PDB file of C-alpha atoms in Angstrom:
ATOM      1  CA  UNK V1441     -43.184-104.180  67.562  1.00 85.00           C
ATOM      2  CA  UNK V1442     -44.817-100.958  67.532  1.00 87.00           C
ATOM      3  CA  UNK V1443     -48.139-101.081  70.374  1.00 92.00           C
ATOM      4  CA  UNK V1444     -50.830 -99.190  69.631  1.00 95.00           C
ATOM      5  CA  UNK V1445     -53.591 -98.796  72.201  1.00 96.00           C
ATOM      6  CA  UNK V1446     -56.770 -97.317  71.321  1.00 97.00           C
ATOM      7  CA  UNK V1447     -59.416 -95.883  74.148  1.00 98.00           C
ATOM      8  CA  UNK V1448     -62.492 -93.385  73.895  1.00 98.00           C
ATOM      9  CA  UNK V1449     -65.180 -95.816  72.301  1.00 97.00           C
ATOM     10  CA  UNK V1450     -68.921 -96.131  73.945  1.00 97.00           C
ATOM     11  CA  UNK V1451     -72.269 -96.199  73.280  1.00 98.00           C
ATOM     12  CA  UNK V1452     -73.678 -92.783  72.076  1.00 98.00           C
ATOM     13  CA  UNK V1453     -76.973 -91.988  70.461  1.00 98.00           C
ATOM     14  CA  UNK V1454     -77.192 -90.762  66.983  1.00 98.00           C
ATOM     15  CA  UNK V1455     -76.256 -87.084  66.124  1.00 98.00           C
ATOM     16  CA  UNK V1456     -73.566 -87.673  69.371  1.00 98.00           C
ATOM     17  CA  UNK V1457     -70.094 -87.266  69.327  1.00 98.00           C
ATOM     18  CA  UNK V1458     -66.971 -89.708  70.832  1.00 98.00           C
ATOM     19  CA  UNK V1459     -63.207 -88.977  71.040  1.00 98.00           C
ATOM     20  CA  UNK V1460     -60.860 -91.572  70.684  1.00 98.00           C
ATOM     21  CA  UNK V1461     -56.866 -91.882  71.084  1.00 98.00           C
ATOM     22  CA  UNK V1462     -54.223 -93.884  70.015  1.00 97.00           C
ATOM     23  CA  UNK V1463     -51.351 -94.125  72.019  1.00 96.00           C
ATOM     24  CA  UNK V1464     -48.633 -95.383  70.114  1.00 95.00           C
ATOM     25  CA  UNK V1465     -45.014 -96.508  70.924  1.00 93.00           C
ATOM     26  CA  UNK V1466     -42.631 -95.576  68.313  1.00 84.00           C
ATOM     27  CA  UNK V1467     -39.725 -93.339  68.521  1.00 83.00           C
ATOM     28  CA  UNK V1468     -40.293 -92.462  64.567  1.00 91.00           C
ATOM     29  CA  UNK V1469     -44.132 -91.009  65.767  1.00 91.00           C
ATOM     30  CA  UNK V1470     -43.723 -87.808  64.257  1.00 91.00           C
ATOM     31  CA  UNK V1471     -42.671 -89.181  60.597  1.00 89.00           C
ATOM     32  CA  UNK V1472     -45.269 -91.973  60.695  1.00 92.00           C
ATOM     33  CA  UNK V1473     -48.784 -91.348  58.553  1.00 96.00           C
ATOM     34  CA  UNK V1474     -51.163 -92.295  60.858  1.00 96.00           C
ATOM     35  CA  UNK V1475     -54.868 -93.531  60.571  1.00 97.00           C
ATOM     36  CA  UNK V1476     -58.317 -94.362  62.058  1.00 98.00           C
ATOM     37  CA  UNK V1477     -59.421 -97.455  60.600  1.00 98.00           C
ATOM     38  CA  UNK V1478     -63.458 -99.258  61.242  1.00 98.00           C
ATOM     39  CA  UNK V1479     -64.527-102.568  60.789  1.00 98.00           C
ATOM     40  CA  UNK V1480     -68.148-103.363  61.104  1.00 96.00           C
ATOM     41  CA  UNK V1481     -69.777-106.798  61.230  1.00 92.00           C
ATOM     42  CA  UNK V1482     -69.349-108.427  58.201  1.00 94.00           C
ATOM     43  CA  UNK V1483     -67.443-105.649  56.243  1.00 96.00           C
ATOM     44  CA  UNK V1484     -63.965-105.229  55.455  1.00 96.00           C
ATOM     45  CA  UNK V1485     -62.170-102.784  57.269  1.00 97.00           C
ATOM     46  CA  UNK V1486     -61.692 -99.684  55.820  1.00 97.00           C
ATOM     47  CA  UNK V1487     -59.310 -96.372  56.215  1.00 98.00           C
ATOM     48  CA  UNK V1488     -61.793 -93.404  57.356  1.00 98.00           C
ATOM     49  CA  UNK V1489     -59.220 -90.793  57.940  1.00 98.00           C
ATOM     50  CA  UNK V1490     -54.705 -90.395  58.063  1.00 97.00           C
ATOM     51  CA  UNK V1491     -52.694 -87.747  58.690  1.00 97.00           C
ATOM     52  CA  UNK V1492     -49.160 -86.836  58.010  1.00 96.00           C
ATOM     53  CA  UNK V1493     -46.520 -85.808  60.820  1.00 91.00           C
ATOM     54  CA  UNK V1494     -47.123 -81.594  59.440  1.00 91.00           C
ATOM     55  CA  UNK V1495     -50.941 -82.833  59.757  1.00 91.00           C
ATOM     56  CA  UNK V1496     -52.243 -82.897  56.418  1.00 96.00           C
ATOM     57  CA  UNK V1497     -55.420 -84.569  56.572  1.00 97.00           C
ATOM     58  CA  UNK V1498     -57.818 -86.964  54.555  1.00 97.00           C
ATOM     59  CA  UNK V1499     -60.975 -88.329  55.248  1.00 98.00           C
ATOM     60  CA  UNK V1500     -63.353 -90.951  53.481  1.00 98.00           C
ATOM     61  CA  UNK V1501     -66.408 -89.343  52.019  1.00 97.00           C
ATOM     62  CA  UNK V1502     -68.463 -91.846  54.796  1.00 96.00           C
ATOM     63  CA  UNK V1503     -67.177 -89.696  57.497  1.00 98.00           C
ATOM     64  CA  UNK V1504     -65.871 -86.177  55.757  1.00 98.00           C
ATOM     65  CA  UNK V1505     -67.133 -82.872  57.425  1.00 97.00           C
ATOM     66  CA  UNK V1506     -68.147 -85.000  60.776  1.00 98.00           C
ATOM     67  CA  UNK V1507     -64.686 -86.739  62.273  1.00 98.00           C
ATOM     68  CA  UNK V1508     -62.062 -84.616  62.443  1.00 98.00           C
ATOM     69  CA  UNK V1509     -58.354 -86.288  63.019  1.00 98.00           C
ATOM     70  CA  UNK V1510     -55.612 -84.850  64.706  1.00 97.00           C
ATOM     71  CA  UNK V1511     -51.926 -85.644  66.017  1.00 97.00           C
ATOM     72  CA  UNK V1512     -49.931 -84.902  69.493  1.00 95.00           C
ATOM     73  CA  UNK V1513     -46.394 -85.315  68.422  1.00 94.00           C
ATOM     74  CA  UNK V1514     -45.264 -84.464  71.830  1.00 94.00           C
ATOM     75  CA  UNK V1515     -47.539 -87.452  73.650  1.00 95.00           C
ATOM     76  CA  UNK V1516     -46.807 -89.519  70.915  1.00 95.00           C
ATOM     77  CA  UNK V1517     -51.246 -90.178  70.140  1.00 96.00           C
ATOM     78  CA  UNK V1518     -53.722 -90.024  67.289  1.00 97.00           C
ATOM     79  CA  UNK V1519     -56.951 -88.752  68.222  1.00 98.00           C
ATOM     80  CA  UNK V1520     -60.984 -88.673  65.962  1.00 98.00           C
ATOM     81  CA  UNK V1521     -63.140 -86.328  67.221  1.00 98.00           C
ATOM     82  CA  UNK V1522     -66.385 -87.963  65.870  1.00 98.00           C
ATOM     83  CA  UNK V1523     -69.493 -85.460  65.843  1.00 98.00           C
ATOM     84  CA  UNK V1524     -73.085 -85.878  64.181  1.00 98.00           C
ATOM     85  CA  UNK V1525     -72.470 -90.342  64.706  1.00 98.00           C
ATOM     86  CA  UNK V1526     -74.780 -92.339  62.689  1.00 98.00           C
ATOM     87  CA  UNK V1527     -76.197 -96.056  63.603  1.00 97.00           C
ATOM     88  CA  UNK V1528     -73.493 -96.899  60.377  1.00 96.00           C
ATOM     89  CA  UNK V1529     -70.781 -95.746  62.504  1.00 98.00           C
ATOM     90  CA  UNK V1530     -71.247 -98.337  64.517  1.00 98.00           C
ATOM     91  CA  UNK V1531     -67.738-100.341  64.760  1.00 98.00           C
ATOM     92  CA  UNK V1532     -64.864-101.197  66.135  1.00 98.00           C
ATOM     93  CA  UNK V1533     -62.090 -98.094  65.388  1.00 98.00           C
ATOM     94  CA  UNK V1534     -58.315 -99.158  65.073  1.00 98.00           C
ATOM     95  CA  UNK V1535     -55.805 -96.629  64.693  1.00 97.00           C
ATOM     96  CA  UNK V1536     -52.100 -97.973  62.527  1.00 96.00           C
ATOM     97  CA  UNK V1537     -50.155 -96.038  60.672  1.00 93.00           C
ATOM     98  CA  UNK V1538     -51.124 -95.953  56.796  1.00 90.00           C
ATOM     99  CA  UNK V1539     -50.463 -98.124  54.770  1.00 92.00           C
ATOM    100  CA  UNK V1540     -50.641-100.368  57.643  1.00 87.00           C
ATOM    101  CA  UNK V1541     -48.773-102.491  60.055  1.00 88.00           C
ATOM    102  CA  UNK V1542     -49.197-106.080  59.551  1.00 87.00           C
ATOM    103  CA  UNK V1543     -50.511-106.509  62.927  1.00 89.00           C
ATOM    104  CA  UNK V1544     -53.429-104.824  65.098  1.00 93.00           C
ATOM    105  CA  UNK V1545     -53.890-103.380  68.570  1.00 94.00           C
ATOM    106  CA  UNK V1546     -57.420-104.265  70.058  1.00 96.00           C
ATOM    107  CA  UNK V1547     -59.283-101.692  68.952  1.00 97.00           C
ATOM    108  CA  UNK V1548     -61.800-100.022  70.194  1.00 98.00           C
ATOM    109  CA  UNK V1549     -66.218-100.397  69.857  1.00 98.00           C
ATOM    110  CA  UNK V1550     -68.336 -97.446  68.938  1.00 98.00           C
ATOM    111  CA  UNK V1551     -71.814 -98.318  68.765  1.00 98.00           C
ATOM    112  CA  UNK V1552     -74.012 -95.394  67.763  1.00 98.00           C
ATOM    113  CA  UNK V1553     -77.788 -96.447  68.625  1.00 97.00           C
ATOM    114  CA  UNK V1554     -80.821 -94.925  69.831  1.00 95.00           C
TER     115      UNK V1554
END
């Protein structure tokens, strides 16, 4: 099973900025399509941004021209450079490849409050 560990998440006021990573353990990193994932309370969780292993990017219209994904073949880790956070950024982030595994690391909680 593939363990991904996610770090970087706080508390930051609004119109801050957080960077998270994903450390992931798979020897087929560099092929995988990897994403940032949210879930807020009470929503479904949704895909904000993937890229490809030759880092083509997409982003959700939620989060587009503010989070910024990006890929370290080498250390094998996904990183989202959030900037400009709103209070309905607030959530916890996963990273998985996409589509998705059918299982979860723990995530990690960006709250984005004043």
């Amino acid at each position: 099973q593939v363990q991904l560990v996610e770090s970087g998440g706080g508390l930051v006021q609004p119109g801050g900025s957080l960077r998270l990573s994903c450390a992931v353990s798979s020897g087929f990193f560099r092929v995988l399509v990897m994403g940032w994932y949210r879930q807020a309370p009470g929503k479904q969780r949704e895909l904000v941004a993937d890229i490809s292993g030759d880092s083509s990017t997409n982003y959700s219209d939620s989060v587009k021209g503010r989070f910024t994904i990006s890929r370290d073949n080498d250390k094998n880790t996904v990183y989202l450079q959030m900037n400009s956070l709103k209070p309905e950024d607030t959530a916890v982030y996963y990273c998985n490849k996409s589509p998705s595994f059918n299982y979860w690391g723990q995530g990690t909680q960006v709250t984005v409050s004043s």
